[in-house]
Coordinates of C-alpha atoms and ligand atoms in Angstrom, one line a residue:
M12 CA 35.7 77.5 81.8
L13 CA 34.9 80.5 84.4
R14 CA 39.0 82.2 83.4
G15 CA 39.3 86.0 83.0
M16 CA 37.5 87.6 85.4
A17 CA 40.3 88.6 87.7
E18 CA 44.0 87.7 87.0
P19 CA 45.2 84.2 88.8
F20 CA 47.6 85.0 91.3
R21 CA 50.9 84.3 90.3
I22 CA 54.6 84.1 91.9
A23 CA 56.1 87.4 91.6
R24 CA 59.7 87.1 89.9
E25 CA 61.1 89.8 92.8
L26 CA 60.0 87.2 95.4
V27 CA 62.6 84.5 94.2
E28 CA 65.1 87.2 93.3
L29 CA 64.7 88.3 97.2
H30 CA 64.8 84.9 98.5
N31 CA 68.1 84.1 96.6
S32 CA 69.9 87.4 97.4
A33 CA 69.2 85.9 101.1
R34 CA 70.7 82.7 100.6
R35 CA 73.6 83.2 97.4
A36 CA 76.4 83.8 99.4
E37 CA 76.2 81.0 101.6
L38 CA 75.6 78.7 98.9
E39 CA 78.5 80.2 96.8
A40 CA 80.7 79.1 99.5
D41 CA 79.2 75.4 100.5
H42 CA 79.4 75.2 96.4
A43 CA 82.9 76.0 96.2
H44 CA 83.7 74.0 99.2
L45 CA 81.7 70.8 97.4
G46 CA 83.9 71.1 94.5
K47 CA 87.0 71.1 95.9
Q48 CA 86.1 67.9 98.1
L49 CA 84.6 66.6 94.2
A50 CA 88.0 67.7 92.6
R51 CA 90.0 65.2 95.1
R52 CA 87.7 62.4 93.5
G53 CA 88.9 63.4 89.9
L54 CA 85.1 65.0 89.7
D55 CA 84.2 68.7 88.3
V56 CA 81.4 70.5 89.9
E57 CA 80.7 72.7 87.4
R58 CA 79.8 69.7 84.9
L59 CA 77.9 68.3 87.4
T60 CA 76.2 71.5 88.1
S61 CA 75.2 71.9 84.1
A62 CA 74.0 68.3 84.1
A63 CA 71.9 68.8 87.5
Q64 CA 70.3 72.0 85.3
R65 CA 69.6 69.9 82.3
F66 CA 67.8 67.1 84.7
E67 CA 63.9 66.8 83.7
V68 CA 61.0 65.1 85.2
A69 CA 57.0 65.7 84.1
V70 CA 54.6 66.2 86.7
P71 CA 51.3 64.6 86.5
S72 CA 48.6 67.0 86.3
W73 CA 46.7 64.5 89.1
G74 CA 49.4 64.8 91.4
V75 CA 48.4 68.5 91.8
G76 CA 45.0 67.5 93.7
T77 CA 44.7 66.0 96.9
G78 CA 44.8 62.0 96.7
G79 CA 43.0 59.8 99.1
T80 CA 43.0 56.2 99.8
R81 CA 39.6 53.9 99.3
F82 CA 38.9 55.2 102.8
A83 CA 38.7 58.9 102.4
R84 CA 39.8 61.9 100.8
F85 CA 40.8 64.7 102.5
P86 CA 40.9 67.8 99.9
G87 CA 43.2 70.8 100.7
P88 CA 42.3 74.4 100.5
G89 CA 42.9 76.4 97.2
E90 CA 42.8 73.1 95.3
P91 CA 43.1 73.3 91.4
R92 CA 39.1 72.3 90.2
D93 CA 40.1 72.1 86.6
V94 CA 42.8 71.6 84.0
W95 CA 43.9 75.4 83.6
E96 CA 44.3 75.6 87.5
K97 CA 46.2 72.8 87.1
L98 CA 48.7 73.9 84.8
D99 CA 48.9 77.1 87.1
D100 CA 50.0 75.0 90.0
C101 CA 52.2 72.8 87.4
A102 CA 53.6 76.3 86.3
A103 CA 54.4 77.6 89.7
I104 CA 56.2 74.1 90.7
H105 CA 58.2 74.7 87.6
Q106 CA 58.7 78.6 87.9
L107 CA 60.6 77.6 91.5
G108 CA 62.2 74.5 90.9
R109 CA 63.3 74.8 87.5
A110 CA 63.2 70.9 86.8
T111 CA 59.8 70.0 85.7
P112 CA 59.0 71.9 82.2
R113 CA 56.6 68.7 81.0
V114 CA 53.0 67.8 82.3
S115 CA 51.4 64.3 81.8
L116 CA 48.0 64.9 81.1
H117 CA 44.9 62.1 82.3
I118 CA 42.1 62.0 79.7
P119 CA 39.2 62.2 80.7
W120 CA 40.3 63.6 83.9
D121 CA 41.8 66.6 82.3
E122 CA 40.1 66.5 78.8
P123 CA 40.5 69.7 77.3
E124 CA 37.7 71.1 75.5
D125 CA 39.9 72.9 73.0
P126 CA 43.4 71.5 73.0
A127 CA 44.8 74.2 71.3
A128 CA 44.0 76.7 73.6
L129 CA 45.1 74.2 76.5
A130 CA 48.2 74.2 74.3
S131 CA 49.3 77.9 74.2
F132 CA 47.9 78.4 77.7
A133 CA 50.9 75.6 78.8
Q134 CA 53.0 77.7 76.3
E135 CA 52.4 80.9 78.2
R136 CA 53.5 79.4 81.2
G137 CA 56.7 77.8 79.7
L138 CA 55.4 74.4 79.8
A139 CA 54.5 71.5 77.2
F140 CA 53.1 68.1 77.5
D141 CA 54.2 64.9 78.4
A142 CA 53.3 61.4 77.4
M143 CA 49.3 61.2 77.8
N144 CA 47.9 58.6 79.8
S145 CA 44.1 57.2 78.8
N146 CA 42.4 55.7 81.7
T147 CA 39.9 52.8 80.9
F148 CA 39.6 51.7 85.0
Q149 CA 36.7 53.7 85.8
D150 CA 33.4 53.9 84.4
F151 CA 32.3 57.9 82.8
A152 CA 29.1 59.3 82.4
G153 CA 27.5 58.6 78.9
A154 CA 30.0 55.5 78.1
K155 CA 27.9 52.6 76.3
H156 CA 29.8 49.6 78.3
S157 CA 31.3 49.3 81.7
Y158 CA 34.5 48.6 82.6
K159 CA 33.9 46.8 85.6
F160 CA 35.4 43.2 84.2
G161 CA 38.1 44.8 82.4
S162 CA 38.7 46.8 79.4
L163 CA 41.1 46.1 77.0
T164 CA 41.1 42.4 78.1
H165 CA 37.6 42.2 78.8
T166 CA 35.8 39.2 77.4
D167 CA 33.0 41.2 75.4
A168 CA 34.5 42.4 72.1
A169 CA 32.3 45.6 72.1
V170 CA 33.9 46.8 75.1
R171 CA 37.2 46.1 74.1
Q172 CA 36.8 47.8 71.5
Q173 CA 35.1 50.9 73.2
A174 CA 38.4 51.0 75.2
I175 CA 40.5 51.1 72.0
E176 CA 39.1 53.7 70.9
H177 CA 39.3 56.1 73.8
N178 CA 43.2 55.2 73.6
L179 CA 42.8 56.6 69.7
H180 CA 41.0 59.5 71.2
V181 CA 43.9 60.2 73.8
I182 CA 46.1 60.0 71.1
R183 CA 44.5 62.5 69.1
V184 CA 44.4 64.8 71.9
G185 CA 47.9 64.6 72.6
E186 CA 48.9 65.2 69.4
R187 CA 47.2 68.2 69.3
L188 CA 49.1 69.5 72.5
G189 CA 52.1 68.5 71.2
S190 CA 52.7 65.3 72.9
K191 CA 54.9 62.3 71.6
S192 CA 53.4 59.1 74.0
L193 CA 50.9 57.1 75.2
T194 CA 51.2 55.1 78.7
V195 CA 48.7 52.2 79.2
W196 CA 47.8 51.3 82.1
I197 CA 45.0 49.2 83.1
G198 CA 43.1 47.8 85.8
D199 CA 42.1 44.3 83.9
G200 CA 42.5 41.5 86.0
G201 CA 40.6 39.2 88.4
N202 CA 39.3 38.9 92.1
F203 CA 39.0 35.4 92.1
P204 CA 40.9 32.2 91.0
G205 CA 38.8 31.0 88.0
Q206 CA 37.6 34.5 87.4
V207 CA 40.0 35.0 84.4
H208 CA 41.5 32.6 81.8
F209 CA 45.1 34.1 82.2
R210 CA 46.5 32.9 78.9
A211 CA 43.5 34.1 77.2
A212 CA 43.1 37.6 78.8
L213 CA 47.1 38.1 77.7
E214 CA 46.0 37.2 74.3
R215 CA 43.1 39.5 74.0
Y216 CA 45.5 42.4 75.4
L217 CA 48.0 42.0 72.6
E218 CA 45.0 41.9 70.2
S219 CA 43.9 45.3 71.5
L220 CA 47.3 46.9 71.7
R221 CA 48.1 45.7 68.5
A222 CA 45.0 47.7 67.5
I223 CA 46.1 50.7 69.0
H224 CA 49.7 50.2 67.9
A225 CA 48.8 50.5 64.4
R226 CA 47.4 54.1 64.7
L227 CA 50.2 54.7 66.4
P228 CA 51.5 58.2 65.1
E229 CA 54.8 57.5 63.2
D230 CA 56.9 59.8 66.3
W231 CA 55.1 58.3 69.1
T232 CA 56.0 55.9 71.3
L233 CA 54.0 53.6 73.1
F234 CA 54.4 52.6 77.0
L235 CA 53.2 49.9 78.4
E236 CA 52.8 50.0 82.5
H237 CA 52.3 46.9 84.3
K238 CA 51.2 46.3 88.3
F239 CA 51.2 43.5 90.0
Y240 CA 47.8 44.0 91.9
E241 CA 44.7 46.3 92.4
P242 CA 42.5 47.7 91.7
A243 CA 42.3 43.5 90.4
L244 CA 43.6 41.8 93.8
Y245 CA 43.9 38.4 92.8
S246 CA 45.4 38.7 89.3
T247 CA 46.5 41.2 87.0
V248 CA 46.7 41.0 83.0
L249 CA 50.0 43.0 82.7
N250 CA 51.3 41.5 85.9
D251 CA 55.1 42.4 85.9
W252 CA 58.1 43.3 84.1
G253 CA 58.5 40.1 82.2
T254 CA 54.8 39.5 80.9
S255 CA 55.4 43.9 80.1
Y256 CA 59.1 42.9 77.8
W257 CA 56.8 39.9 76.3
C258 CA 54.3 42.3 74.8
A259 CA 56.6 45.3 73.9
R260 CA 58.6 42.9 71.8
E261 CA 55.7 41.2 70.3
L262 CA 54.5 44.7 69.4
G263 CA 57.1 46.3 67.8
E264 CA 60.2 48.8 68.0
R265 CA 58.0 51.8 69.2
V266 CA 56.4 49.9 72.5
L267 CA 58.5 50.0 75.3
C268 CA 58.2 49.3 78.8
L269 CA 57.3 51.5 81.6
V270 CA 58.5 50.8 85.3
D271 CA 56.0 52.6 88.1
L272 CA 58.4 52.2 91.2
G273 CA 55.0 51.2 93.0
H274 CA 53.9 48.3 91.3
H275 CA 55.9 45.3 92.6
A276 CA 55.7 43.7 95.5
P277 CA 58.0 45.2 98.7
N278 CA 61.4 43.8 98.3
T279 CA 61.5 43.8 94.9
N280 CA 65.1 44.3 93.4
I281 CA 63.9 47.0 91.0
E282 CA 67.1 48.4 90.0
L283 CA 67.7 44.7 88.6
I284 CA 64.5 44.9 86.7
V285 CA 65.8 48.4 85.3
A286 CA 68.9 46.8 84.5
R287 CA 67.0 44.0 82.7
L288 CA 65.3 46.1 80.7
I289 CA 67.9 48.3 79.5
Q290 CA 69.9 45.5 78.2
F291 CA 67.2 43.9 76.3
G292 CA 66.4 47.6 75.0
K293 CA 63.1 47.9 76.3
L294 CA 62.9 50.4 78.8
G295 CA 61.1 53.1 77.7
G296 CA 59.8 55.5 81.2
F297 CA 59.3 55.7 84.8
H298 CA 56.7 56.6 87.1
F299 CA 58.4 57.9 90.2
N300 CA 57.0 57.4 93.9
D301 CA 57.7 55.6 96.9
S302 CA 55.9 53.2 98.9
K303 CA 56.4 51.0 102.4
Y304 CA 53.1 48.7 101.4
G305 CA 52.0 49.4 97.8
D306 CA 51.6 51.6 94.7
D307 CA 52.5 55.6 94.7
D308 CA 51.2 56.3 98.2
L309 CA 54.3 57.8 99.4
D310 CA 56.6 60.3 97.6
S311 CA 59.6 59.5 95.9
G312 CA 63.2 59.2 98.0
S313 CA 60.9 59.7 101.2
V314 CA 61.1 55.6 102.4
H315 CA 63.7 54.1 100.3
P316 CA 66.0 57.1 99.2
F317 CA 68.9 54.2 98.7
Q318 CA 66.8 52.0 95.7
L319 CA 66.1 55.5 94.1
F320 CA 70.1 56.2 93.9
L321 CA 70.6 52.2 92.8
V322 CA 67.7 52.8 90.0
F323 CA 69.8 55.8 89.2
N324 CA 73.0 54.1 89.3
E325 CA 71.6 52.0 86.6
L326 CA 70.3 55.2 84.5
V327 CA 73.7 56.9 84.7
D328 CA 75.4 53.9 83.6
A329 CA 73.6 53.0 80.7
A330 CA 73.7 56.7 79.1
R331 CA 77.3 56.7 79.6
R332 CA 77.4 53.5 77.2
D333 CA 74.8 55.0 74.7
A334 CA 74.3 58.4 74.3
R335 CA 70.7 58.1 73.0
F336 CA 69.5 56.4 76.1
A337 CA 66.6 58.7 77.2
P338 CA 64.0 57.2 79.2
A339 CA 60.8 59.2 80.1
Y340 CA 60.9 60.3 83.7
M341 CA 57.6 61.1 85.5
L342 CA 56.3 61.6 88.5
D343 CA 53.4 59.5 89.9
Q344 CA 52.7 59.8 93.4
S345 CA 49.0 60.3 95.7
H346 CA 49.9 63.4 97.8
N347 CA 47.3 62.5 100.9
V348 CA 48.8 64.5 103.5
T349 CA 51.0 67.0 102.3
D350 CA 50.1 70.0 99.7
P351 CA 50.8 68.7 96.4
I352 CA 53.0 71.5 95.2
E353 CA 55.8 71.2 98.1
S354 CA 55.3 67.5 97.8
L355 CA 56.2 67.5 93.8
L356 CA 58.8 70.3 94.2
A357 CA 60.8 67.7 97.0
S358 CA 60.2 64.9 94.7
A359 CA 61.8 66.5 91.8
G360 CA 64.5 67.2 94.0
E361 CA 64.7 64.1 95.5
L362 CA 65.1 62.5 92.0
Q363 CA 67.8 65.2 91.0
R364 CA 69.6 64.4 94.0
S365 CA 69.6 60.8 93.3
F366 CA 70.5 61.4 89.7
V367 CA 73.6 63.8 90.9
Q368 CA 74.5 61.0 93.1
A369 CA 74.5 58.3 90.6
S370 CA 76.8 61.0 88.8
L371 CA 79.5 60.6 91.4
V372 CA 80.3 57.1 91.3
E373 CA 83.7 56.6 90.0
R374 CA 83.0 53.8 87.4
D375 CA 86.4 52.5 86.7
A376 CA 87.1 51.9 90.4
L377 CA 83.8 50.3 90.7
A378 CA 84.6 47.9 87.5
R379 CA 88.3 47.2 89.1
Y380 CA 86.4 46.1 92.2
Q381 CA 84.2 44.3 90.6
Q382 CA 86.4 42.4 88.4
S383 CA 88.6 41.7 91.0
N384 CA 85.9 40.2 93.3
D385 CA 86.5 43.1 96.1
V386 CA 83.0 42.9 97.1
L387 CA 83.4 45.7 100.3
M388 CA 85.6 48.2 97.9
A389 CA 82.4 48.1 95.3
H390 CA 79.7 48.2 97.8
R391 CA 81.8 51.3 99.3
T392 CA 82.2 52.7 95.7
L393 CA 78.8 53.1 95.4
K394 CA 78.1 54.2 99.3
R395 CA 80.9 57.0 99.1
A396 CA 78.7 58.5 95.9
F397 CA 75.1 57.9 98.0
T398 CA 76.6 59.5 101.0
T399 CA 78.0 62.8 99.7
D400 CA 75.5 65.7 100.2
V401 CA 74.8 66.7 96.8
E402 CA 72.2 69.7 98.0
P403 CA 74.6 72.8 96.9
I404 CA 74.7 71.7 93.5
L405 CA 71.5 70.9 93.2
A406 CA 70.3 74.3 95.3
M407 CA 72.9 76.1 92.3
A408 CA 71.1 74.4 89.5
R409 CA 68.1 75.8 90.4
L410 CA 69.4 79.6 90.8
R411 CA 71.1 79.3 88.0
S412 CA 68.6 78.1 86.0
G413 CA 66.6 81.2 87.5
G414 CA 64.4 79.0 90.1
A415 CA 64.7 79.4 93.7
I416 CA 67.7 78.0 96.3
D417 CA 64.9 76.6 98.4
P418 CA 61.9 76.1 96.7
I419 CA 59.5 74.9 99.3
D420 CA 60.5 78.0 101.5
A421 CA 59.9 80.2 98.7
F422 CA 56.8 78.5 98.0
R423 CA 55.5 79.0 101.8
A424 CA 56.8 82.8 101.6
S425 CA 54.6 83.5 98.2
G426 CA 51.6 82.7 100.0
Y427 CA 50.4 81.1 97.1
R428 CA 48.3 78.3 98.9
A429 CA 46.1 80.8 100.8
R430 CA 45.7 83.0 97.7
K431 CA 44.3 80.4 96.0
A432 CA 42.0 79.3 98.4
A433 CA 40.7 82.6 98.3
E434 CA 40.8 82.5 94.3
R435 CA 39.2 78.9 94.3
P436 CA 36.5 78.4 96.4
A437 CA 35.7 74.7 96.7
V438 CA 33.4 72.6 94.2
S439 CA 31.8 69.6 95.9
A440 CA 33.0 67.1 92.8
S441 CA 36.5 67.5 92.0
R442 CA 38.2 65.3 88.9
S443 CA 41.2 65.0 90.2
G444 CA 42.2 61.8 91.6
I445 CA 44.2 59.0 92.1
V446 CA 44.4 55.8 93.5
Ligands
RM4_520 C1 39.4 48.9 108.2 C2 38.7 48.3 109.5 C3 37.9 48.7 110.1 C4 36.6 48.7 108.8 C5 36.9 49.9 108.3 C6 36.1 50.0 107.1 O1 40.1 48.4 107.5 O2 39.2 47.1 108.9 O3 37.2 47.7 111.2 O4 35.7 49.4 109.8 O5 38.0 49.3 107.6
RM4_521 C1 47.8 53.8 88.5 C2 49.0 54.0 87.5 C3 48.9 54.6 86.6 C4 48.0 56.2 87.3 C5 47.2 55.6 88.0 C6 46.3 56.9 88.3 O1 48.1 52.8 89.7 O2 50.4 54.1 88.4 O3 50.2 55.3 86.0 O4 47.7 56.6 85.9 O5 47.2 55.0 89.0
MN522 MN1 52.0 54.9 87.1
MN523 MN1 50.2 53.4 90.3

């Protein structure tokens, strides 16, 4: 780590204050006006603003680097070159948006040589660590066995053992960072009919997960992340939420399902899956993103904002019924053509927006319309919440939490990216990547 030559550039507090002072009066007027409108519906704008202030979503360490497709990657200027610089970017995101105090690390992409040093580096920047992510979907230099034909479900026990040990290593790193959960996503599956014995592969998955679960620290949670295709393009081992649910149930109480919005076929009713997993007590967390065709190609809320709202509608409903309900929220998206910091700021804001809109749903009225089969009015109840412009609540939440009223404007005005481009000359092999 070549750190310490010159202090890296940080966005000055005064810049954020200047930004806010130019916008504060208009925001106060808009917030007060929205407050009056919401009061007519029996809603308290102050409570909603505090709820928005409490909303948190973790950012993925890999998300601050530019992503790519299987055709090409077009690196952006000033990209972070190591985990330290990634944390600097995550700190800038949290400084302006105030909704992302935790970072989710991918090992070995962001393997810290010294976890204790990384933990205090993060703490100095007001950051902590969220779920750890293991990576057995590619080969790394020095590995004895290849994952070309699978990892935790490989036909060869020695390969499975290597993948198990990797996950245990990730847990150990996470313990030193203060993380409390491990997310396991594998690329295992088949490209040809006949290649994989479906049931035998799932048995091997369970056996490997049992070995990891046996060594899970007592206060940790294990998240199983399903995905219906890619990199395996004919079948995957943990292909859908039903399989994930069954495995989580077989494995034990501290094993929960994680829903990545991009890991379903187009048109899948994801909010219904969310409701089912809540009902069965197995919803552990989310990877948020959006997509038109597949996986994490697009930013949260950019193509299907109504779907995002409907997902949060289930989450808010569940939280009202059970105060302990608190799934882990993470962003997991590939930023190929935008500045990753801007995309992450915007995406965290989109989640917050959906959360606040879902909090506006008049649930007693909705229950009455459902009971009497008043279909149109039930639907309109949701639409009324969804079509409310809650931006003044989001902006006020940021202002009150010490962030920027318009974080993307403030980010651009700060000149952060240009400064980083000067500070961080490109290196040829950046380890940040997302598929
Ligand atoms: C594209 C398209 C082109 C091919 C590239 C590599 O999807 O099919 O024809 O040249 O892939
Ligand atoms: C996968 C999956 C994992 C993520 C990797 C990079 O599709 O979403 O959660 O860690 O991509
Ligand atoms: Mn994911
Ligand atoms: Mn994905």
